[in-house]
Coordinates of C-alpha atoms in Angstrom, one line a residue:
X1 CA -57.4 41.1 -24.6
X2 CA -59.2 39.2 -27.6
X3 CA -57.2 35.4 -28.6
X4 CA -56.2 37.6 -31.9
X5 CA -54.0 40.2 -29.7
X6 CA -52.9 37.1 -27.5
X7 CA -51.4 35.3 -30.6
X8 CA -50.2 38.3 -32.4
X9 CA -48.7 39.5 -29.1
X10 CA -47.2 35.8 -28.6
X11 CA -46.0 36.1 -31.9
X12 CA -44.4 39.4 -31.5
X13 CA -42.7 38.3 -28.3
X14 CA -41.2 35.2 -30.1
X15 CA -39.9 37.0 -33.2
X16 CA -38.0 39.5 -30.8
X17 CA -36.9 36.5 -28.8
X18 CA -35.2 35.3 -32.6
X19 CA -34.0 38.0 -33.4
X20 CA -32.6 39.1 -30.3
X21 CA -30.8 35.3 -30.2
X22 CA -29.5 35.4 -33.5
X23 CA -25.6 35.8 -34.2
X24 CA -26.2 38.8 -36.3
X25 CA -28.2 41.0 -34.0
X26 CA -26.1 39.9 -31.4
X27 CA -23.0 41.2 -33.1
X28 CA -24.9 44.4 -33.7
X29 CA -26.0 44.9 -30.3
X30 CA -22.3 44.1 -29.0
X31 CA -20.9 46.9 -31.2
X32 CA -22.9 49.0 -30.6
X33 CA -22.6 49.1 -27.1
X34 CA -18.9 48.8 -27.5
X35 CA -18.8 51.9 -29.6
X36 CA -16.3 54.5 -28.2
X37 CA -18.6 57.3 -29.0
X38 CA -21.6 55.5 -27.3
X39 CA -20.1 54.7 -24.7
X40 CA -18.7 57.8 -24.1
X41 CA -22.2 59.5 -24.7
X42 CA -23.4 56.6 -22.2
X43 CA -20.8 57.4 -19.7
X44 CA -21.4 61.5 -19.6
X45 CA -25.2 60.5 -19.3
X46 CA -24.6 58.7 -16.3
X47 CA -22.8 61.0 -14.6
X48 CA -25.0 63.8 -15.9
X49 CA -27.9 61.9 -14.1
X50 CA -25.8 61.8 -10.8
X51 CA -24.8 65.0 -10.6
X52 CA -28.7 66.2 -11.1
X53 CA -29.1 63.6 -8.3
X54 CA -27.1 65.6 -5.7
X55 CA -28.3 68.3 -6.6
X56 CA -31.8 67.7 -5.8
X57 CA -31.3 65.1 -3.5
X58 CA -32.1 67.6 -0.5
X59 CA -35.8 68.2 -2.7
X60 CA -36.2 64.7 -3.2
X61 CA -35.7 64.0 0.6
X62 CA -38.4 66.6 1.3
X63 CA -40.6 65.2 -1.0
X64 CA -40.3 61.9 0.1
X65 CA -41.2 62.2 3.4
X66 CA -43.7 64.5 2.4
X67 CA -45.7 61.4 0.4
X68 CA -44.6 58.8 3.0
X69 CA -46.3 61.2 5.9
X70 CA -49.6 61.7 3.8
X71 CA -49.3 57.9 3.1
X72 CA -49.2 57.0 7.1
X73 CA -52.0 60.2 8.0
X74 CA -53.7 58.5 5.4
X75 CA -53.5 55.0 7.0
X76 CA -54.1 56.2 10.4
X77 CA -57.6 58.0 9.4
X78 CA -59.0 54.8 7.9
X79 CA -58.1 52.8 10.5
X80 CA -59.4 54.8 13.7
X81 CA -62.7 55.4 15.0
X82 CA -64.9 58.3 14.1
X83 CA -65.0 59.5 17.8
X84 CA -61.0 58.6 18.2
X85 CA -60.1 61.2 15.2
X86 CA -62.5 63.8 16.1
X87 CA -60.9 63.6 19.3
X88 CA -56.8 63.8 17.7
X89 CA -58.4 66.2 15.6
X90 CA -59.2 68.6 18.0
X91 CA -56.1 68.3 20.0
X92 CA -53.9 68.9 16.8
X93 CA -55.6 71.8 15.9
X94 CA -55.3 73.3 19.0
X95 CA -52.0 72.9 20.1
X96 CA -51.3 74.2 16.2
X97 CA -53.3 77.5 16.7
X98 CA -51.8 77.8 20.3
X99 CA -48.0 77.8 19.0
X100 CA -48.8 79.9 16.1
X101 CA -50.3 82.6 17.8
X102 CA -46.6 83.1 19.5
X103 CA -44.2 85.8 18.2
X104 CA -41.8 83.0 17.0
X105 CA -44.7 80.4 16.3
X106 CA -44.8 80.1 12.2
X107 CA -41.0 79.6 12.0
X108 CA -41.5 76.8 15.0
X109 CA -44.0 74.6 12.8
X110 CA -42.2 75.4 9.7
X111 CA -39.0 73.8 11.4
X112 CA -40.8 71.4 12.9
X113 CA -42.7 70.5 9.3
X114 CA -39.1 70.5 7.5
X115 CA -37.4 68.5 10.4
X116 CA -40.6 66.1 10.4
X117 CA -40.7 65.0 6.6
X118 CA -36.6 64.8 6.2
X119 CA -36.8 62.4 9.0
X120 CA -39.6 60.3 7.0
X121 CA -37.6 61.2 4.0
X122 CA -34.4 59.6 5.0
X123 CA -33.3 56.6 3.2
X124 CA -34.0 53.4 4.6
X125 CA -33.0 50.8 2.6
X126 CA -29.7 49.5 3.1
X127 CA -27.5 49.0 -0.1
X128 CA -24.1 49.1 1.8
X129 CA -25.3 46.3 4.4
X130 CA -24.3 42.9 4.6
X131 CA -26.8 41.0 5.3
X132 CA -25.2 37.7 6.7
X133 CA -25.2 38.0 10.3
X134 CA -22.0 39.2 12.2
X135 CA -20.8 35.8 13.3
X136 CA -21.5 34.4 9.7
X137 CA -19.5 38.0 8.6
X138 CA -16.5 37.1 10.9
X139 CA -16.5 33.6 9.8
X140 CA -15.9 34.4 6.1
X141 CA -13.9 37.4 5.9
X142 CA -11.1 35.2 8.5
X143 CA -11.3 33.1 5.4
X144 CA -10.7 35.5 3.2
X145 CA -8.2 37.0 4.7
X146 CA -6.1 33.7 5.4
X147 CA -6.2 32.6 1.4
X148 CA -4.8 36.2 0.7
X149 CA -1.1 35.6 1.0
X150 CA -2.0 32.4 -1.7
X151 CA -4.4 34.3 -3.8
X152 CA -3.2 37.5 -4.3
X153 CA -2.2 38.8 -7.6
X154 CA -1.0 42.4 -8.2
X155 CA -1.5 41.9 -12.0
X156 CA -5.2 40.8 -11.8
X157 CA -7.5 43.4 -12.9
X158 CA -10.6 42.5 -11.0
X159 CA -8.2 42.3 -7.2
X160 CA -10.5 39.4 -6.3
X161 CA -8.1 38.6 -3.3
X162 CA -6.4 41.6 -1.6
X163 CA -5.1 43.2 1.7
X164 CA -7.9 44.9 3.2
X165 CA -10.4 43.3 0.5
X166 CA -13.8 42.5 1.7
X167 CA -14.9 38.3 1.6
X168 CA -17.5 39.1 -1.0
X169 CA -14.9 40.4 -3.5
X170 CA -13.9 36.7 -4.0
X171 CA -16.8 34.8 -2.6
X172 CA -19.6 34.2 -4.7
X173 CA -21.7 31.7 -3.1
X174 CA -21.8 29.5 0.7
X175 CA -24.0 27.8 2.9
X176 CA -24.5 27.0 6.2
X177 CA -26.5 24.3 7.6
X178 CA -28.6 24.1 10.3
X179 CA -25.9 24.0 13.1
X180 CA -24.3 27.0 11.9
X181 CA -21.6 25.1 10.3
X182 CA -20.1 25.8 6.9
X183 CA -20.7 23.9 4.9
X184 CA -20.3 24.8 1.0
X185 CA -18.2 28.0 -0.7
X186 CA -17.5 28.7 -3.9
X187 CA -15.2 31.8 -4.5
X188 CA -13.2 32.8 -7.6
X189 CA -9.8 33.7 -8.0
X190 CA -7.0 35.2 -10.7
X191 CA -6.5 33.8 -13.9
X192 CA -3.2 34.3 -13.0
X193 CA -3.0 31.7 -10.1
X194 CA -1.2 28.4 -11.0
X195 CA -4.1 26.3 -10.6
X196 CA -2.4 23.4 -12.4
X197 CA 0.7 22.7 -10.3
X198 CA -0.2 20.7 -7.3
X199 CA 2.0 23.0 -4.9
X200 CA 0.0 25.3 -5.6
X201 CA -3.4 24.2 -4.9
X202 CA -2.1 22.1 -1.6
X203 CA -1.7 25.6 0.2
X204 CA -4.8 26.8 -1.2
X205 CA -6.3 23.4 0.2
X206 CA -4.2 23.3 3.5
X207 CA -5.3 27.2 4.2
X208 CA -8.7 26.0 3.7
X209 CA -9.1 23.1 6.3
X210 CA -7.4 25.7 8.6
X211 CA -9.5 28.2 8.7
X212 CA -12.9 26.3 8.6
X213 CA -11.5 23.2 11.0
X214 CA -9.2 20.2 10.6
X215 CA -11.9 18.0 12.0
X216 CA -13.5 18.1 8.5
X217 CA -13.4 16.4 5.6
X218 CA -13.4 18.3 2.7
X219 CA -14.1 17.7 -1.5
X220 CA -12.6 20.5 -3.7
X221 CA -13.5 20.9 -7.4
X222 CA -11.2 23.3 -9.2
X223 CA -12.5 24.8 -12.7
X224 CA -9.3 25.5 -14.0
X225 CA -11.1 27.4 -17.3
X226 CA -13.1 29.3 -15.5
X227 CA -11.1 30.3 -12.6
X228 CA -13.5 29.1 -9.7
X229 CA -13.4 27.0 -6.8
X230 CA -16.4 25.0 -5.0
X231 CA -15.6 23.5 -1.7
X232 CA -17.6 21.4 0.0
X233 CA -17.4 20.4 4.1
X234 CA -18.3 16.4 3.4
X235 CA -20.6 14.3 6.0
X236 CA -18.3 11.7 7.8
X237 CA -18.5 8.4 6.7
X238 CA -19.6 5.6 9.2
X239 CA -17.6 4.1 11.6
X240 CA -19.2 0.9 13.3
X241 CA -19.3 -1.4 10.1
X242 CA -17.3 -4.6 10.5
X243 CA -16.5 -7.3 8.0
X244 CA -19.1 -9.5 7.1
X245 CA -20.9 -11.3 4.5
X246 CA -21.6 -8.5 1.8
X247 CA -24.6 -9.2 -0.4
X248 CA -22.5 -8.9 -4.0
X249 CA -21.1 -10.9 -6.8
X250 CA -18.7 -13.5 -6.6
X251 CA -16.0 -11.7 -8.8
X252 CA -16.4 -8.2 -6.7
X253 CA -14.7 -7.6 -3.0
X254 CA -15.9 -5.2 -0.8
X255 CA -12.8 -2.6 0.0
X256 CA -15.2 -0.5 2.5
X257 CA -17.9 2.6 2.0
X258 CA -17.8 5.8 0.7
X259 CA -20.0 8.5 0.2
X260 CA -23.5 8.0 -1.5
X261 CA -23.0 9.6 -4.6
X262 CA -19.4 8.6 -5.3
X263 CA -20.9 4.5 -5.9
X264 CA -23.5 3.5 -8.4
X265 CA -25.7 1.5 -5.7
X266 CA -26.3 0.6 -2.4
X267 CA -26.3 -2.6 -0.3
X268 CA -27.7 -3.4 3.0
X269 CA -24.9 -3.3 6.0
X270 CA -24.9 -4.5 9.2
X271 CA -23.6 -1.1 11.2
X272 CA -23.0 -1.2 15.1
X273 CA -24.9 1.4 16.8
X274 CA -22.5 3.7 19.4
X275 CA -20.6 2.1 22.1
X276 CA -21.6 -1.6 20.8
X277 CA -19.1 -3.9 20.2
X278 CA -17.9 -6.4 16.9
X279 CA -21.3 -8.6 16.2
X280 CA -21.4 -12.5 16.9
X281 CA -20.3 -14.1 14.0
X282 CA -22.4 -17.5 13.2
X283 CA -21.7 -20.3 10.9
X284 CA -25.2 -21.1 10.2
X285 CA -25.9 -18.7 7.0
X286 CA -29.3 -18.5 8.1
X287 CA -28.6 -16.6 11.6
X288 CA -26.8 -14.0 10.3
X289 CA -29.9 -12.3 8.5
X290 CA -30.9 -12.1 12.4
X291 CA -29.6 -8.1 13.1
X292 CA -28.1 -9.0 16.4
X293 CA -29.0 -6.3 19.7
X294 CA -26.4 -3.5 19.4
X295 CA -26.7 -3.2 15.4
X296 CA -28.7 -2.5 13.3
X297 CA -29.2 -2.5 9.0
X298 CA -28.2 0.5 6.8
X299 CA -28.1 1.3 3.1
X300 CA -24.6 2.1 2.4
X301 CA -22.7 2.7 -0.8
X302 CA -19.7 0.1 -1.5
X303 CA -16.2 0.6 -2.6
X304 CA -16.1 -2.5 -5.4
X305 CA -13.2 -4.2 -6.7
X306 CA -14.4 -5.8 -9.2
X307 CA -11.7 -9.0 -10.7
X308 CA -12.0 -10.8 -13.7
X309 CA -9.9 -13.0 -16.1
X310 CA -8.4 -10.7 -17.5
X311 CA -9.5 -7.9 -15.6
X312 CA -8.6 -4.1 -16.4
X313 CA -7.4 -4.3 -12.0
X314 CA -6.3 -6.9 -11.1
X315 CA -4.0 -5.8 -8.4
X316 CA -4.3 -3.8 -5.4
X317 CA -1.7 -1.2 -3.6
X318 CA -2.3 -0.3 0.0
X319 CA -0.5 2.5 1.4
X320 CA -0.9 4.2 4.7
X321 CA 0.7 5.7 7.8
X322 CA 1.2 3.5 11.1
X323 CA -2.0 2.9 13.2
X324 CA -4.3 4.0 10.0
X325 CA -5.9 0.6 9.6
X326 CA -3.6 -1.3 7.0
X327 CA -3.5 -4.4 8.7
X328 CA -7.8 -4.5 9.5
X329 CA -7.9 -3.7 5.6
X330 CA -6.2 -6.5 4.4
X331 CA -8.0 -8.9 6.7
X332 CA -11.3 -7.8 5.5
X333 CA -10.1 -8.5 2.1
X334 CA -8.6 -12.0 3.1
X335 CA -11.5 -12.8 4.6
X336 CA -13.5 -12.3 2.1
X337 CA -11.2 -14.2 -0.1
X338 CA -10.7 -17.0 1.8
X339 CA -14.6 -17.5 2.2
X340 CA -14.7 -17.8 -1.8
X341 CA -12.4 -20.9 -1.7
X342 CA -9.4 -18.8 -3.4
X343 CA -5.9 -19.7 -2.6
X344 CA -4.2 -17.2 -0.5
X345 CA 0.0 -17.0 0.2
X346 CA 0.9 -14.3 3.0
X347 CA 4.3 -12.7 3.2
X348 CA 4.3 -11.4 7.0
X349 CA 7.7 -9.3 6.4
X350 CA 7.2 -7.4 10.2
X351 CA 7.3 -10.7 11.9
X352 CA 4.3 -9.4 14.1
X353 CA 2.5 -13.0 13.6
X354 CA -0.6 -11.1 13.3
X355 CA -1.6 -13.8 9.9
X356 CA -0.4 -16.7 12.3
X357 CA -3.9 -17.7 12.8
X358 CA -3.9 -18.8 8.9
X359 CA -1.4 -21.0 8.7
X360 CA -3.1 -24.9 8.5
X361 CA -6.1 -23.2 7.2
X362 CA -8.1 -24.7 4.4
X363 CA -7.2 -23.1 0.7
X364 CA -3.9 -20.7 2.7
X365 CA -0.6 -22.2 0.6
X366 CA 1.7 -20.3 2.6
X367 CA 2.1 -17.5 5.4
X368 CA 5.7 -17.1 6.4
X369 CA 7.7 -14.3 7.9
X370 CA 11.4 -15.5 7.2
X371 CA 12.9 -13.6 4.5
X372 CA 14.3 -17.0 2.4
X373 CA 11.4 -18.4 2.7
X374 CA 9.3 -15.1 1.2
X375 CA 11.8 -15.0 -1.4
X376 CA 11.2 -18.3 -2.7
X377 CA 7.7 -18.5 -1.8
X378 CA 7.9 -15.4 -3.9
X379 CA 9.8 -17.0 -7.0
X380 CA 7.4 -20.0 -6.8
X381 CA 4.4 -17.3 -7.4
X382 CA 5.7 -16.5 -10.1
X383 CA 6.3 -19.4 -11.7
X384 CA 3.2 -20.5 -11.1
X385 CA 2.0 -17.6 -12.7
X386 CA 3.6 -18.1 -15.7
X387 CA 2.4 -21.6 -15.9
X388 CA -1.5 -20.4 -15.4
X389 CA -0.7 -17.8 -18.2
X390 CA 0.4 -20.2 -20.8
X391 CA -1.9 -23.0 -19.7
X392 CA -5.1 -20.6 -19.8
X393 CA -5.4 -20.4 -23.5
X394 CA -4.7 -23.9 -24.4
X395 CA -6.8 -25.0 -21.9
X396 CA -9.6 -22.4 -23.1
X397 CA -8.8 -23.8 -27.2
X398 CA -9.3 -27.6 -25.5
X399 CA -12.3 -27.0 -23.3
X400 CA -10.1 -28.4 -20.8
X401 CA -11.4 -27.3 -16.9
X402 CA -9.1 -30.1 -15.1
X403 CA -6.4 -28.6 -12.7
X404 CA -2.9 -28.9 -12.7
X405 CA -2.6 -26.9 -9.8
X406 CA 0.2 -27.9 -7.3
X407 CA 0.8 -27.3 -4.0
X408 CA 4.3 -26.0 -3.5
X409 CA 6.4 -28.3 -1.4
X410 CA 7.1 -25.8 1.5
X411 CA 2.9 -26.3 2.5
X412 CA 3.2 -30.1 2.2
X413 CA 6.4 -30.5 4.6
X414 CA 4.9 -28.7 7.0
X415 CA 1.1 -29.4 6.9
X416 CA 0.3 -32.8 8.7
X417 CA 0.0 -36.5 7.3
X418 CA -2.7 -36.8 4.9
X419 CA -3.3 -33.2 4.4
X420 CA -1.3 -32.9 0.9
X421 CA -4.4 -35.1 -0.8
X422 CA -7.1 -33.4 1.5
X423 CA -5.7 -30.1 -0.3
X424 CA -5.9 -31.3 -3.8
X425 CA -9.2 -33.5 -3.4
X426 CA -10.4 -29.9 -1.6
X427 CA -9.7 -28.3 -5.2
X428 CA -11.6 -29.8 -8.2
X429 CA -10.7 -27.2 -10.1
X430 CA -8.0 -24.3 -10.2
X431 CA -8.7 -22.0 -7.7
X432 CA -7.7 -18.1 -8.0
X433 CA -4.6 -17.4 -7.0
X434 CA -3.8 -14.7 -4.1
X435 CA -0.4 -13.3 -2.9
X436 CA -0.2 -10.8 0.1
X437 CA 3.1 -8.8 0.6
X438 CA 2.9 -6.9 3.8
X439 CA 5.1 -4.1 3.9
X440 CA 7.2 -4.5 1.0
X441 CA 10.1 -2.5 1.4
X442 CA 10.9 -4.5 4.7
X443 CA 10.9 -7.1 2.1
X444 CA 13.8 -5.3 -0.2
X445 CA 15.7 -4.7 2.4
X446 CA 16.3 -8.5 3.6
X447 CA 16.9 -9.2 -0.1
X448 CA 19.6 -6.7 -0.1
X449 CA 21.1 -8.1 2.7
X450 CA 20.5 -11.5 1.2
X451 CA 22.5 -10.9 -1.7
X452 CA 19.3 -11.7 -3.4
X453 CA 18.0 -9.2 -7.0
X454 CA 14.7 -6.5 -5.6
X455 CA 11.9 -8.3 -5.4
X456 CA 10.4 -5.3 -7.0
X457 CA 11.4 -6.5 -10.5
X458 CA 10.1 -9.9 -9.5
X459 CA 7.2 -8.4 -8.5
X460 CA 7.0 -6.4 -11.7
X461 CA 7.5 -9.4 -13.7
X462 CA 4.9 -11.5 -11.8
X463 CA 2.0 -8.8 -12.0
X464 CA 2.5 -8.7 -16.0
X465 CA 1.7 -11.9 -16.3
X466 CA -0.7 -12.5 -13.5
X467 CA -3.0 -10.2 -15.0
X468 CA -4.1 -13.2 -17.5
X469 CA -3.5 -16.0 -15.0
X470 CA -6.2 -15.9 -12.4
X471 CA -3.7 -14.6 -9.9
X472 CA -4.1 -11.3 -7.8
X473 CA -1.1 -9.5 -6.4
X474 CA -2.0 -7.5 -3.0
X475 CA 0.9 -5.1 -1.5
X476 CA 1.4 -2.6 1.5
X477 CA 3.5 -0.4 2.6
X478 CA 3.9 3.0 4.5
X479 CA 2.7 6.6 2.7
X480 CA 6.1 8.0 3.0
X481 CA 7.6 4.8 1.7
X482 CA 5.6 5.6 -2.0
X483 CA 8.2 7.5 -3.4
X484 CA 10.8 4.7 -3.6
X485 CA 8.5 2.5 -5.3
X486 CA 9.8 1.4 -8.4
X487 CA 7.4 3.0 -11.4
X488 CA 6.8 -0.8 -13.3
X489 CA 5.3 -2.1 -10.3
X490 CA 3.3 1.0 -9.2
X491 CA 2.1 1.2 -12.3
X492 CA 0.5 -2.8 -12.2
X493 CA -1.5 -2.3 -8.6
X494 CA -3.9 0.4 -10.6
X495 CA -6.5 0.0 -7.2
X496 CA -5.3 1.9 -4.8
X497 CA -6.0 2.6 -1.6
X498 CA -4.4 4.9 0.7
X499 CA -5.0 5.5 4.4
X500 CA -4.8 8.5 6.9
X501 CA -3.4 11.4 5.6
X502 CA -1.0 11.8 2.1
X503 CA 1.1 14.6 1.4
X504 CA 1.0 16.2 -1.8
X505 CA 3.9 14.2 -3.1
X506 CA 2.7 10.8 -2.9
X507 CA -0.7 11.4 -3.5
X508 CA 0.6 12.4 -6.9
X509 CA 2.3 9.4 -6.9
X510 CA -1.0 7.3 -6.4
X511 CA -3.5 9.2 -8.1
X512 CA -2.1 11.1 -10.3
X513 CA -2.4 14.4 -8.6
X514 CA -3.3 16.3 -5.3
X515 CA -6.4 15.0 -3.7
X516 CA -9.2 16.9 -4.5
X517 CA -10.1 15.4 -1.5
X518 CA -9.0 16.9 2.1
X519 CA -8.9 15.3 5.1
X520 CA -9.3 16.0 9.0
X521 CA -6.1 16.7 11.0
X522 CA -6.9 13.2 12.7
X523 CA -8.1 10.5 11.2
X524 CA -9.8 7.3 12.0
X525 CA -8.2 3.9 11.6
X526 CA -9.5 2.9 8.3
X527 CA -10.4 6.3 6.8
X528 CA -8.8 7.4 3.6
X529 CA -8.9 7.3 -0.4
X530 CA -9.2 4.6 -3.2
X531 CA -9.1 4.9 -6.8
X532 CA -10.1 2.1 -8.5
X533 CA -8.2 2.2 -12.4
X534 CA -8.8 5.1 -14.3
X535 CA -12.2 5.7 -12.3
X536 CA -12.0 9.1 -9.9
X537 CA -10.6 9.4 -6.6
X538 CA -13.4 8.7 -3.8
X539 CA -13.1 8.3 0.2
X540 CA -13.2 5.1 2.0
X541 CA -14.1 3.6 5.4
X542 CA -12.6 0.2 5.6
X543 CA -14.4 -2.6 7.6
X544 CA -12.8 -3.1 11.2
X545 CA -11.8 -7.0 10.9
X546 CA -10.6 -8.2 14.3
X547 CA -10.5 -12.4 13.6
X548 CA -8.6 -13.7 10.7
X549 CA -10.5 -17.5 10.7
X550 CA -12.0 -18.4 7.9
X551 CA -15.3 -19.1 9.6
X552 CA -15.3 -16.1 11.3
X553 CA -16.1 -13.9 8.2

């Protein structure tokens, strides 16, 4: 072909492309093969052609085989020796002239010719076969078939989920890795299913991590335009990291890891290999670069909480079932606190004397577990709030950084001689401000009994105006206990965190809807779901933090 016919045959090719895209002869094309007449013609073509079909389908089996013999004789002749077919050759021959010469000999090869090529003839490919393997088969259809009760729609059209209905009616795509695990599917489903009320798409969910395994963690992504649903069986997330100086900026705390592509970078962290034990904490800085024996360095992907004055999150809601690793995440996050120089007050409501180990400790203002004392610990707070809130812009107008920051009298009486000036010459200027509230309905409930208003509204109140005070407002509680949360102080702590598993209720509670996350029947301590502001729900390790000393983080 000469460069002319190249370019005129390029040209040809791109005009029929145009015209072939454009809206016009698109609409043309659409009617056309929409017209009731066409399609009618098209329809008694088709089955015209079929019927033709079985008709010769006997004389197309015959001729077949007859071309797919010739084709292998053929073969068979090239490929042998000159001596080797002269030899078949002969043999052939002779045993064909031997059984012809018989009374019944002709109609013998004749049979044996027809039954030859309808045996060649026969069709071999296979249309009607899956071609997964039977264990990958079994797999999916139990699938299928447990999601029918919660798929099934007698008014859909296309039946994608059905009694009796075959897994690839519904599933359009899945993977399995290398361990013959499953680990991706993507089906579709009715327009008719309620894909927008969480009950709904909880059973779907629940159905799900039953029938591939609870001891997987799942991420769903529901296309609620066009009807589809990709689920994907999730790595787990490391275990063995344990608090420790993470390489970030001063204003961002380190709530755990999550998946690589739910953060926007990574950061070296010190992860204990299996069976290893919490690493030696050093004070010299310049030891702890050394990876100790039992550990060793991995690029993980943070969970940042990043603060501010003002910040758009300043405050922090922890929820999570007992034994799910509340109390290890809030002393990785007072231990990173604390190493900042930040002033921290503790309200130990269970009594368990677990934050014991602060109390006398440089920059900790308070860490009590009597109810009176929380309360007015907690009334303090805020008025101390209040004051950084209106002192902050005059001081800002004034260029004044002095500190009027004051102790409250509660940490004077009972720190020792001498250490009321040691904590004001300690702070040169106003530090941030921290309150912990552990298990805060334990804390309603002593109020109640106190006579005393919710601390809730206090609460309320106090995270208002903390938000522009340098103050940060940290609370926990149990998953179940979510619902009686009061709404204006749920909706301050936008970061939140929740732990183990959360039921369809309070997950809609914290994050604004089911999880589109799912998670294994068990859980380890530590493993669950943040959400940090508006930003999208994500899973979380926490760090395991055994020592509450300041030094020791």
């Amino acid at each position: 072909m000469t460069q002319g016919a190249r370019t005129a045959d390029s040209m040809w090719t791109r005009l029929g492309r145009v015209l072939s895209g454009s809206p016009p002869v698109a609409r043309l094309h659409t009617s056309l093969l929409r017209h009731p007449r066409i399609a009618k013609g098209r329809g008694m073509a088709h089955e015209g052609w079929s019927r033709v079909l079985d008709v010769c389908y006997p004389l197309i089996v015959l001729v077949r085989g007859t071309h797919r013999g010739a084709t292998q004789l053929g073969s068979w002749w090239i490929g042998a020796s000159r001596e080797k077919r002269r030899l078949q050759t002969v043999i052939v021959l002779t045993c064909l002239i031997g059984v012809g010469v018989l009374k019944y000999g002709p109609l013998l090869l004749a049979g044996a010719f027809l039954a030859a090529v309808t045996w060649l003839g026969r069709d071999t490919s296979r249309k009607g076969a899956d071609p997964e393997s039977p264990e990958h088969i079994a797999r999916l259809q139990a699938i299928y078939n447990g999601l029918v009760p919660y798929l099934q729609n007698g008014d859909d059209p296309d039946q994608h989920f059905k009694p009796g209905g075959r897994y690839r009616d519904a599933f359009t795509a899945w993977q399995f890795d290398e361990q013959d695990r499953l680990i991706r599917l993507r089906m579709d489903y009715s327009e008719y299913f309620r894909d927008g009320e969480p009950d709904s798409r909880s059973k779907v969910e629940r159905a799900l991590e039953g029938k591939i395994g609870h001891a997987n963690e799942f991420l769903y992504a529901w296309d609620e335009e066009g009807n589809h649903l990709d689920v994907r069986i999730l790595p787990p997330l490391p275990e063995g990291v344990s608090a420790q100086p993470w390489p970030v900026a001063d204003i961002e705390f380190v709530l755990g890891v999550t998946d690589p592509g739910s953060a926007s970078r990574l950061i070296p962290v010190l992860v204990a290999d299996p069976g290893a034990g919490a690493p030696a904490r050093d004070a010299d800085p310049a030891t702890r670069e050394k990876v100790p024996p039992g550990f060793s360095m991995a690029q993980l992907a943070p969970v940042i909480w990043r603060l501010g004055a003002p910040g758009p999150n300043p405050h922090l809601l922890l929820a999570g079932a007992p034994a799910s690793g509340k109390s290890t995440a809030v002393r990785s996050l007072l231990g990173q606190v604390l190493a900042r120089g930040h002033a921290v007050a503790v309200i130990d409501t269970d009594q368990t004397a677990q934050y014991g180990a602060l109390a006398g400790q440089r920059n900790v203002v308070r860490v009590t577990e009597d109810p009176a004392d929380s309360l007015e610990l907690l009334d303090w707070f805020g008025l101390e709030a209040e004051r950084r809130a209106e002192r902050t812009p005059a001081a800002t107008a004034r260029g004044d950084g002095a500190s009027n920051f004051e102790w409250p009298a509660a940490v004077r009486a009972d720190s020792p001689a001498g250490a009321g000036s040691d904590l004001d010459s300690a702070v040169p200027a106003e530090p941030p401000l921290w309150l912990f509230v552990d298990n805060l309905p334990e804390l309603c409930a002593a109020a109640q009994r106190l006579g005393r208003p919710d601390p809730q509204d206090t609460l309320a109140a106090l995270a208002r105006k903390a938000r522009f005070a340098g103050t940060t407002l940290v609370v926990t509680l149990r998953t179940d206990q979510v619902q009686a949360m009061r709404p204006a102080l749920r909706n301050q702590l936008t970061t939140r965190v929740a732990l183990g598993r959360v039921d369809p209720v309070s997950s809609t509670l914290l994050f604004g809807g089911t999880l589109e996350l799912g998670g294994a029947q068990v859980m380890p301590p530590g493993r669950g779901y943040v959400r940090v502001g508006s930003g999208p729900v994500i899973r979380l390790q926490t760090p395991y933090a055994p020592a509450l000393a300041p030094s020791a983080v």
